[in-house]
Amino acid sequence: MTSYKELGLVNTREMFAKAVAGGYAIPAFNFNTLEQMQAIVQAAVETKSPVIMQVSKGARNYANGTILRYMAQGAVEYAKELGCANPQIVLHLDHGDSFELCKDCIDNGFSSVMIDGSSLPYEENIELTKKVVEYAHAHDVTVEAELGVLAGVEDEVASEVSHYTKPEEVEDFSKRTGCDSLAISIGTSHGAYKFTPEQCTRDPKTGKLVPPPLAFDILHEIEKRIPGFPIVLHGSSSVPQDEVDTINAHGGKLPDAVGIPEEQLREASRSAVCKINIDSDSRLAMTAAIRKHFDEKPGDFDPRQYLKPARENMKKMYMHKIVDVLGSNDKL
């Protein structure tokens, strides 16, 4: 067994407490590749922000669990090389779907895991979450759970219909499971197509889709019922239209891609929401830079030639999220 402490990682307990008290949110950026990891670390160091590097089950299968463990250790050492004496980096499992997967991640250096039993009946969700919590806490690993179902598609997580979290369930669920944070559903969604055109209105000037607002009334009711408890928002990419336009201008096909407006995420960050997940925006930034490079320099074939601008574009996006949306800069 490898403890995350041996790798220089931290769990989420202290950083979430500080975020809730300070009115900001910790960025949780999904990664699959070396370039994404480098960009995340560079952005976190330059903005002096704590950061959660998270991987889904699919990303872990893609990158290999052993390699990920050493990448996480490398991220900590890389941050130190870049001048951060005490980096606050979490390696987190996103959307774990079984006790066995969560256990394997804990045994292999993850400092935080999510057990997603949101598609199960309520009592079964509690039973599964509690089992993961008991094992995780025995190793000082923090656990995120989920109540409510998000629509959309991200890796192997898919649902056609969202089900908002029921505020009347959150107190009972958090007490009985012992989870450290709770992902809720208030209208965010996975993927680059978070809403159908029918759910949106169109800006008469630009023709762009304008998504419906998040259900802040549900969030505020949850805050009243479990005051100070760390809340998590999944599916919170804003799907920047400049990146979508770049992709489409250079051979891509992403019609009507739409995300969560950043002003709504800023509002959420000032509440008990202390972790906001961003994945699709990274994919869009990477793809936009690569498509543009291939279009403008078709003779290039060295991966470093097109992955370097992709890394820079992701870093720029990560820094923007940290400083302008989540407010986690200068917190180290």
Short mmCIF file of C-alpha atoms in Angstrom, two decimals:
data_model
loop_
_atom_site.label_atom_id
_atom_site.label_comp_id
_atom_site.label_asym_id
_atom_site.label_seq_id
_atom_site.Cartn_x
_atom_site.Cartn_y
_atom_site.Cartn_z
CA MET A 1 0.00 0.00 0.00
CA THR A 2 1.15 3.56 -0.81
CA SER A 3 -0.02 6.40 1.42
CA TYR A 4 -0.65 9.74 -0.25
CA LYS A 5 1.42 11.34 2.49
CA GLU A 6 4.48 9.56 1.13
CA LEU A 7 3.84 11.33 -2.18
CA GLY A 8 3.58 14.79 -0.60
CA LEU A 9 -0.16 15.11 -1.28
CA VAL A 10 -2.81 16.42 1.11
CA ASN A 11 -6.48 15.54 1.67
CA THR A 12 -9.29 18.07 1.30
CA ARG A 13 -10.30 18.54 4.94
CA GLU A 14 -8.30 21.66 5.80
CA MET A 15 -8.49 23.31 2.39
CA PHE A 16 -12.30 22.93 2.31
CA ALA A 17 -12.67 24.41 5.80
CA LYS A 18 -10.61 27.42 4.73
CA ALA A 19 -12.55 27.79 1.48
CA VAL A 20 -15.94 27.73 3.21
CA ALA A 21 -14.76 30.29 5.76
CA GLY A 22 -13.07 32.44 3.13
CA GLY A 23 -15.84 32.50 0.54
CA TYR A 24 -13.97 30.93 -2.36
CA ALA A 25 -13.84 27.54 -4.10
CA ILE A 26 -11.00 25.12 -4.75
CA PRO A 27 -10.45 24.29 -8.43
CA ALA A 28 -10.85 20.61 -9.28
CA PHE A 29 -9.32 20.07 -12.71
CA ASN A 30 -9.57 16.69 -14.42
CA PHE A 31 -6.46 15.44 -16.18
CA ASN A 32 -5.50 12.56 -18.45
CA THR A 33 -2.12 13.58 -19.86
CA LEU A 34 1.27 14.97 -18.90
CA GLU A 35 0.51 18.29 -20.57
CA GLN A 36 -2.69 18.77 -18.58
CA MET A 37 -0.86 17.98 -15.34
CA GLN A 38 1.96 20.41 -16.16
CA ALA A 39 -0.50 23.17 -17.00
CA ILE A 40 -2.46 22.60 -13.78
CA VAL A 41 0.67 22.76 -11.62
CA GLN A 42 2.06 25.80 -13.41
CA ALA A 43 -1.23 27.66 -13.02
CA ALA A 44 -1.60 26.73 -9.34
CA VAL A 45 1.96 27.80 -8.51
CA GLU A 46 1.79 31.09 -10.40
CA THR A 47 -1.52 32.01 -8.76
CA LYS A 48 -0.56 30.59 -5.33
CA SER A 49 -3.65 28.41 -5.26
CA PRO A 50 -4.40 25.03 -3.70
CA VAL A 51 -5.60 22.61 -6.36
CA ILE A 52 -7.35 19.28 -6.79
CA MET A 53 -6.04 17.11 -9.60
CA GLN A 54 -8.76 14.61 -10.31
CA VAL A 55 -9.11 11.57 -12.50
CA SER A 56 -12.17 9.61 -13.52
CA LYS A 57 -12.32 5.84 -13.75
CA GLY A 58 -11.87 6.18 -17.50
CA ALA A 59 -8.88 8.48 -17.13
CA ARG A 60 -7.27 6.06 -14.69
CA ASN A 61 -7.71 3.23 -17.15
CA TYR A 62 -6.28 5.41 -19.93
CA ALA A 63 -3.22 6.66 -18.05
CA ASN A 64 -2.61 3.60 -15.80
CA GLY A 65 -2.94 3.74 -12.02
CA THR A 66 0.77 3.25 -11.34
CA ILE A 67 1.79 6.01 -13.73
CA LEU A 68 -0.81 8.33 -12.17
CA ARG A 69 0.67 7.74 -8.72
CA TYR A 70 4.09 8.84 -9.90
CA MET A 71 2.62 11.73 -11.88
CA ALA A 72 0.99 13.00 -8.68
CA GLN A 73 4.26 12.70 -6.80
CA GLY A 74 5.96 14.43 -9.72
CA ALA A 75 3.39 17.22 -9.60
CA VAL A 76 4.30 17.97 -5.98
CA GLU A 77 8.03 18.00 -6.74
CA TYR A 78 7.46 20.04 -9.90
CA ALA A 79 5.52 22.65 -7.89
CA LYS A 80 8.45 22.90 -5.50
CA GLU A 81 10.87 23.32 -8.39
CA LEU A 82 8.69 26.16 -9.67
CA GLY A 83 9.09 27.95 -6.33
CA CYS A 84 6.15 26.77 -4.21
CA ALA A 85 7.65 25.67 -0.89
CA ASN A 86 4.46 24.07 0.42
CA PRO A 87 2.17 23.00 -2.43
CA GLN A 88 -1.36 21.95 -1.51
CA ILE A 89 -2.21 19.30 -4.10
CA VAL A 90 -4.95 16.67 -3.83
CA LEU A 91 -5.15 13.55 -6.01
CA HIS A 92 -8.87 12.81 -6.22
CA LEU A 93 -10.95 10.04 -7.78
CA ASP A 94 -13.86 11.57 -9.69
CA HIS A 95 -17.09 9.53 -9.88
CA GLY A 96 -15.92 6.32 -8.29
CA ASP A 97 -18.65 3.77 -8.93
CA SER A 98 -17.76 0.98 -6.50
CA PHE A 99 -16.19 0.29 -3.14
CA GLU A 100 -13.51 -1.78 -4.87
CA LEU A 101 -12.43 1.09 -7.12
CA CYS A 102 -12.31 3.56 -4.22
CA LYS A 103 -10.31 1.10 -2.11
CA ASP A 104 -7.82 0.51 -4.91
CA CYS A 105 -7.31 4.25 -5.34
CA ILE A 106 -6.83 4.75 -1.60
CA ASP A 107 -4.33 1.88 -1.53
CA ASN A 108 -2.42 3.49 -4.40
CA GLY A 109 -1.88 7.00 -3.14
CA PHE A 110 -5.10 8.94 -3.71
CA SER A 111 -5.74 11.46 -0.96
CA SER A 112 -9.45 11.90 -1.73
CA VAL A 113 -12.11 9.77 -3.41
CA MET A 114 -15.63 10.29 -4.60
CA ILE A 115 -18.14 7.50 -4.31
CA ASP A 116 -21.04 8.22 -6.62
CA GLY A 117 -24.09 6.26 -5.53
CA SER A 118 -26.48 8.95 -6.76
CA SER A 119 -28.19 6.61 -9.24
CA LEU A 120 -28.97 4.10 -6.49
CA PRO A 121 -32.02 4.13 -4.21
CA TYR A 122 -31.46 6.44 -1.24
CA GLU A 123 -30.75 3.77 1.38
CA GLU A 124 -28.38 1.91 -0.95
CA ASN A 125 -26.50 5.14 -1.64
CA ILE A 126 -26.10 5.63 2.12
CA GLU A 127 -24.93 2.05 2.63
CA LEU A 128 -22.30 2.21 -0.15
CA THR A 129 -21.08 5.67 0.83
CA LYS A 130 -20.73 4.70 4.49
CA LYS A 131 -18.67 1.64 3.56
CA VAL A 132 -16.26 3.78 1.53
CA VAL A 133 -16.08 6.42 4.26
CA GLU A 134 -15.16 3.87 6.91
CA TYR A 135 -12.28 2.50 4.84
CA ALA A 136 -11.10 5.92 3.67
CA HIS A 137 -11.12 7.53 7.11
CA ALA A 138 -9.07 4.65 8.48
CA HIS A 139 -6.35 5.91 6.12
CA ASP A 140 -7.04 9.65 6.64
CA VAL A 141 -8.47 9.96 3.11
CA THR A 142 -11.42 12.29 2.57
CA VAL A 143 -14.63 11.24 0.81
CA GLU A 144 -17.00 13.11 -1.48
CA ALA A 145 -20.50 11.71 -1.96
CA GLU A 146 -23.36 12.70 -4.25
CA LEU A 147 -27.09 13.32 -3.88
CA GLY A 148 -29.08 14.15 -7.00
CA VAL A 149 -28.25 13.24 -10.59
CA LEU A 150 -26.60 15.47 -13.20
CA ALA A 151 -27.58 15.20 -16.84
CA GLY A 152 -25.03 14.98 -19.65
CA VAL A 153 -22.11 12.76 -20.57
CA GLU A 154 -18.53 12.73 -19.21
CA ASP A 155 -16.39 9.61 -19.68
CA GLU A 156 -18.50 6.71 -18.39
CA VAL A 157 -20.86 8.97 -16.39
CA ALA A 158 -24.08 9.55 -18.34
CA SER A 159 -27.66 10.53 -17.63
CA GLU A 160 -30.31 11.93 -19.94
CA VAL A 161 -32.28 13.59 -17.16
CA SER A 162 -31.13 15.54 -14.11
CA HIS A 163 -32.73 15.16 -10.71
CA TYR A 164 -32.20 18.07 -8.35
CA THR A 165 -30.92 17.30 -4.89
CA LYS A 166 -33.68 17.22 -2.30
CA PRO A 167 -32.71 19.59 0.53
CA GLU A 168 -34.73 17.56 3.05
CA GLU A 169 -32.35 14.60 2.54
CA VAL A 170 -28.95 16.27 2.95
CA GLU A 171 -28.76 16.41 6.75
CA ASP A 172 -29.75 12.78 7.21
CA PHE A 173 -27.42 11.66 4.41
CA SER A 174 -24.35 13.55 5.60
CA LYS A 175 -24.80 12.40 9.22
CA ARG A 176 -25.43 8.75 8.44
CA THR A 177 -22.62 8.38 5.89
CA GLY A 178 -19.96 10.54 7.56
CA CYS A 179 -18.88 11.92 4.17
CA ASP A 180 -16.59 14.95 4.13
CA SER A 181 -18.23 16.81 1.24
CA LEU A 182 -21.39 16.51 -0.80
CA ALA A 183 -21.88 16.95 -4.53
CA ILE A 184 -25.32 18.33 -5.29
CA SER A 185 -27.41 18.82 -8.41
CA ILE A 186 -28.74 22.35 -8.97
CA GLY A 187 -28.71 22.51 -12.76
CA THR A 188 -25.08 21.97 -13.77
CA SER A 189 -24.43 19.22 -16.30
CA HIS A 190 -21.59 17.09 -17.65
CA GLY A 191 -19.99 17.60 -21.05
CA ALA A 192 -19.84 20.40 -23.63
CA TYR A 193 -23.58 20.25 -24.35
CA LYS A 194 -24.95 21.05 -20.92
CA PHE A 195 -28.34 22.16 -22.19
CA THR A 196 -30.43 21.47 -25.27
CA PRO A 197 -31.37 24.44 -27.47
CA GLU A 198 -34.94 23.97 -26.24
CA GLN A 199 -33.80 24.61 -22.66
CA CYS A 200 -32.08 27.86 -23.65
CA THR A 201 -32.94 31.19 -25.16
CA ARG A 202 -30.92 32.82 -27.96
CA ASP A 203 -29.15 36.15 -27.77
CA PRO A 204 -30.81 38.19 -30.54
CA LYS A 205 -27.54 39.97 -31.33
CA THR A 206 -25.14 37.02 -31.48
CA GLY A 207 -27.44 34.06 -32.01
CA LYS A 208 -25.62 32.25 -29.19
CA LEU A 209 -27.51 30.09 -26.74
CA VAL A 210 -28.19 31.53 -23.27
CA PRO A 211 -28.56 28.74 -20.69
CA PRO A 212 -31.14 28.68 -17.88
CA PRO A 213 -30.03 29.85 -14.43
CA LEU A 214 -28.84 27.49 -11.72
CA ALA A 215 -31.26 26.62 -8.91
CA PHE A 216 -29.71 28.81 -6.23
CA ASP A 217 -32.85 28.47 -4.12
CA ILE A 218 -32.01 24.77 -3.64
CA LEU A 219 -28.38 25.60 -2.83
CA HIS A 220 -29.42 28.17 -0.21
CA GLU A 221 -31.89 25.75 1.38
CA ILE A 222 -29.14 23.10 1.58
CA GLU A 223 -26.82 25.65 3.22
CA LYS A 224 -29.46 26.32 5.87
CA ARG A 225 -29.88 22.63 6.64
CA ILE A 226 -26.16 21.77 6.86
CA PRO A 227 -24.45 25.11 7.58
CA GLY A 228 -20.74 25.16 6.87
CA PHE A 229 -20.73 21.72 5.27
CA PRO A 230 -18.53 21.56 2.13
CA ILE A 231 -20.62 21.49 -1.05
CA VAL A 232 -19.35 20.44 -4.48
CA LEU A 233 -20.56 21.35 -7.97
CA HIS A 234 -19.89 18.94 -10.82
CA GLY A 235 -20.32 19.72 -14.51
CA SER A 236 -19.25 23.33 -14.07
CA SER A 237 -17.33 24.09 -17.25
CA SER A 238 -18.43 27.31 -18.91
CA VAL A 239 -17.65 26.04 -22.44
CA PRO A 240 -15.88 29.26 -23.57
CA GLN A 241 -17.32 30.32 -26.90
CA ASP A 242 -13.97 31.61 -28.15
CA GLU A 243 -12.54 28.09 -27.84
CA VAL A 244 -15.61 26.57 -29.47
CA ASP A 245 -15.37 29.12 -32.30
CA THR A 246 -11.66 28.31 -32.79
CA ILE A 247 -12.42 24.61 -32.97
CA ASN A 248 -15.24 25.14 -35.46
CA ALA A 249 -13.14 27.52 -37.56
CA HIS A 250 -10.40 24.92 -37.92
CA GLY A 251 -12.36 21.87 -38.97
CA GLY A 252 -14.25 21.02 -35.80
CA LYS A 253 -17.96 20.50 -35.41
CA LEU A 254 -19.42 21.62 -32.08
CA PRO A 255 -22.76 23.22 -32.90
CA ASP A 256 -24.67 24.76 -30.01
CA ALA A 257 -22.12 23.77 -27.36
CA VAL A 258 -23.04 25.67 -24.19
CA GLY A 259 -21.93 25.70 -20.57
CA ILE A 260 -22.50 27.34 -17.18
CA PRO A 261 -22.11 31.15 -17.18
CA GLU A 262 -19.08 32.17 -15.16
CA GLU A 263 -20.97 34.82 -13.20
CA GLN A 264 -23.15 32.06 -11.75
CA LEU A 265 -20.07 30.07 -10.77
CA ARG A 266 -18.63 33.17 -9.08
CA GLU A 267 -21.81 33.47 -7.06
CA ALA A 268 -21.64 29.79 -6.11
CA SER A 269 -17.99 30.15 -5.07
CA ARG A 270 -18.94 32.73 -2.48
CA SER A 271 -21.34 30.29 -0.80
CA ALA A 272 -20.73 26.93 0.87
CA VAL A 273 -19.65 25.56 -2.51
CA CYS A 274 -15.97 24.95 -1.88
CA LYS A 275 -15.06 22.66 -4.82
CA ILE A 276 -15.98 23.27 -8.44
CA ASN A 277 -15.20 20.65 -11.09
CA ILE A 278 -13.91 21.72 -14.49
CA ASP A 279 -13.12 19.20 -17.21
CA SER A 280 -14.67 20.08 -20.57
CA ASP A 281 -13.07 23.54 -20.64
CA SER A 282 -9.63 21.92 -20.48
CA ARG A 283 -10.53 19.58 -23.34
CA LEU A 284 -11.80 22.50 -25.41
CA ALA A 285 -8.70 24.62 -24.74
CA MET A 286 -6.41 21.75 -25.70
CA THR A 287 -8.38 20.81 -28.82
CA ALA A 288 -8.69 24.43 -29.99
CA ALA A 289 -4.93 25.00 -29.80
CA ILE A 290 -4.12 21.71 -31.55
CA ARG A 291 -6.65 22.21 -34.35
CA LYS A 292 -5.41 25.75 -34.94
CA HIS A 293 -1.79 24.59 -35.04
CA PHE A 294 -2.51 21.77 -37.49
CA ASP A 295 -4.47 24.12 -39.73
CA GLU A 296 -1.78 26.80 -39.77
CA LYS A 297 1.27 24.50 -39.80
CA PRO A 298 0.26 21.33 -41.64
CA GLY A 299 3.88 20.23 -42.04
CA ASP A 300 4.44 19.81 -38.29
CA PHE A 301 4.48 16.26 -36.98
CA ASP A 302 6.54 16.48 -33.78
CA PRO A 303 4.00 16.20 -30.91
CA ARG A 304 5.92 18.81 -28.94
CA GLN A 305 5.19 21.36 -31.66
CA TYR A 306 1.43 21.20 -31.13
CA LEU A 307 1.24 20.04 -27.52
CA LYS A 308 3.25 23.03 -26.28
CA PRO A 309 0.67 25.61 -27.46
CA ALA A 310 -2.06 23.29 -26.17
CA ARG A 311 -0.40 23.27 -22.74
CA GLU A 312 -0.08 27.06 -22.77
CA ASN A 313 -3.73 27.49 -23.71
CA MET A 314 -4.84 25.18 -20.89
CA LYS A 315 -2.62 27.00 -18.40
CA LYS A 316 -4.15 30.32 -19.43
CA MET A 317 -7.65 28.87 -18.91
CA TYR A 318 -6.75 27.37 -15.52
CA MET A 319 -5.31 30.68 -14.29
CA HIS A 320 -8.41 32.53 -15.43
CA LYS A 321 -10.66 30.12 -13.52
CA ILE A 322 -8.56 30.36 -10.36
CA VAL A 323 -8.31 34.15 -10.31
CA ASP A 324 -11.45 35.43 -12.03
CA VAL A 325 -14.04 32.77 -11.19
CA LEU A 326 -13.18 30.73 -8.09
CA GLY A 327 -11.11 33.24 -6.11
CA SER A 328 -8.64 30.66 -4.79
CA ASN A 329 -5.54 32.65 -5.73
CA ASP A 330 -3.13 33.83 -3.02
CA LYS A 331 -4.46 31.27 -0.54
CA LEU A 332 -1.19 29.36 0.04
#
